């Protein structure tokens, strides 16, 4: 009998309120764990969308929280990305910039791998932001990462990386069975390219590709609530033969067990987030909620949406058959060269 491994994407609508983001993340992990998931994948900027310099001050604490979440819920956790002020060797990132770091934890809570995003997004997009240039905030990584797990080798990418076929092919050459792509694609670029790029990278590498996306509108600066960025969402699993794989989708807001989920008052059901409330700062939006509560006025709701959890099964045997039927690596004639300088 073929052995299947259940994966889950937790699709998020992260904002600048880190505690609210943790609650959404923990709820998603909890839903996934209760359904026998082995690995949970979070999107890019899962812990804070916007205010990256501020969030980077909590990198180590959020890394520890992620390790605890993996251990508490007994899953492998791909913790999307976190803004990190230092390189993998511990040296500070130059010029006050950050690294966009994707972390993989095992069910014991050990950090198996760190991948720093290599390809930084730079584009002009027909949306309210217009010009994007991650290089102003981040320093590019320079190391390819493939991590060993009990169900196969995980090649790690982030968002804009999926536009570059050479990276996917090289990860396959290094032994990858699965490629993870935590992302925050803009609505416009996602609408045009997201599905096509995930499918192409799966066909290039003959790996399952897991695209975990941010979705909806994000207020990146609470003091300027009209400054909104929109992301595409549409998280999906693409098998090594280019097919969309889906076994189940659960919208936490409509799930019977979590129908009353409220990010402003749900800590009793989420023990890890409850502990984090003691060391995370209160966001501007939460301070406003407290102010309203003190004045006995109507509660102002946060923009945050409850997470959606998307499930799929990884069939390693079927993938191996695909690779045997179309032996891409045996047919490849060009040498793939990566620049690690």
Coordinates of N, CA and C in Angstrom, one line a residue, residues 93-98 120-123 129-140 229:
X93 N 23.6 41.7 9.7 CA 23.5 42.1 8.3 C 23.9 43.5 8.1
X94 N 24.7 43.7 7.0 CA 25.3 45.0 6.7 C 24.2 46.1 6.4
X95 N 24.6 47.4 6.7 CA 23.9 48.6 6.3 C 22.5 48.6 7.0
X96 N 22.3 48.0 8.1 CA 21.0 48.0 8.8 C 19.9 47.2 8.1
X97 N 20.3 46.4 7.2 CA 19.3 45.6 6.5 C 19.0 44.3 7.2
X98 N 18.1 43.5 6.7 CA 17.7 42.3 7.3 C 17.8 41.1 6.3
X120 N 15.3 38.8 -4.4 CA 14.5 39.8 -3.8 C 13.6 40.5 -4.8
X121 N 12.4 40.7 -4.5 CA 11.4 41.2 -5.4 C 11.7 42.7 -5.7
X122 N 11.8 42.9 -7.0 CA 11.9 44.3 -7.5 C 11.1 44.4 -8.8
X123 N 10.0 45.2 -8.7 CA 9.1 45.3 -9.9 C 8.2 46.5 -9.7
X129 N 0.5 50.4 -4.5 CA 1.9 50.6 -4.1 C 2.8 51.0 -5.3
X130 N 2.6 50.3 -6.4 CA 3.3 50.7 -7.6 C 4.7 50.1 -7.7
X131 N 5.6 50.6 -6.9 CA 7.0 50.1 -7.0 C 7.4 49.4 -5.8
X132 N 8.0 48.2 -6.0 CA 8.4 47.3 -5.0 C 9.9 47.1 -5.1
X133 N 10.7 47.2 -4.0 CA 12.1 46.9 -4.1 C 12.5 46.4 -2.7
X134 N 12.5 45.0 -2.6 CA 12.9 44.4 -1.3 C 14.4 44.7 -0.9
X135 N 15.2 45.0 -1.9 CA 16.6 45.3 -1.7 C 16.8 46.5 -0.8
X136 N 15.8 47.3 -0.7 CA 16.0 48.5 0.2 C 15.9 48.1 1.7
X137 N 15.3 46.9 2.0 CA 15.1 46.5 3.3 C 15.9 45.2 3.6
X138 N 16.1 44.4 2.6 CA 16.7 43.1 2.9 C 18.0 42.9 2.1
X139 N 18.8 42.0 2.7 CA 20.0 41.5 2.0 C 19.7 40.1 1.5
X140 N 20.1 39.8 0.2 CA 19.8 38.5 -0.4 C 20.7 37.4 0.3
X229 N -2.1 47.0 1.2 CA -1.5 46.1 0.2 C -2.4 44.9 0.0

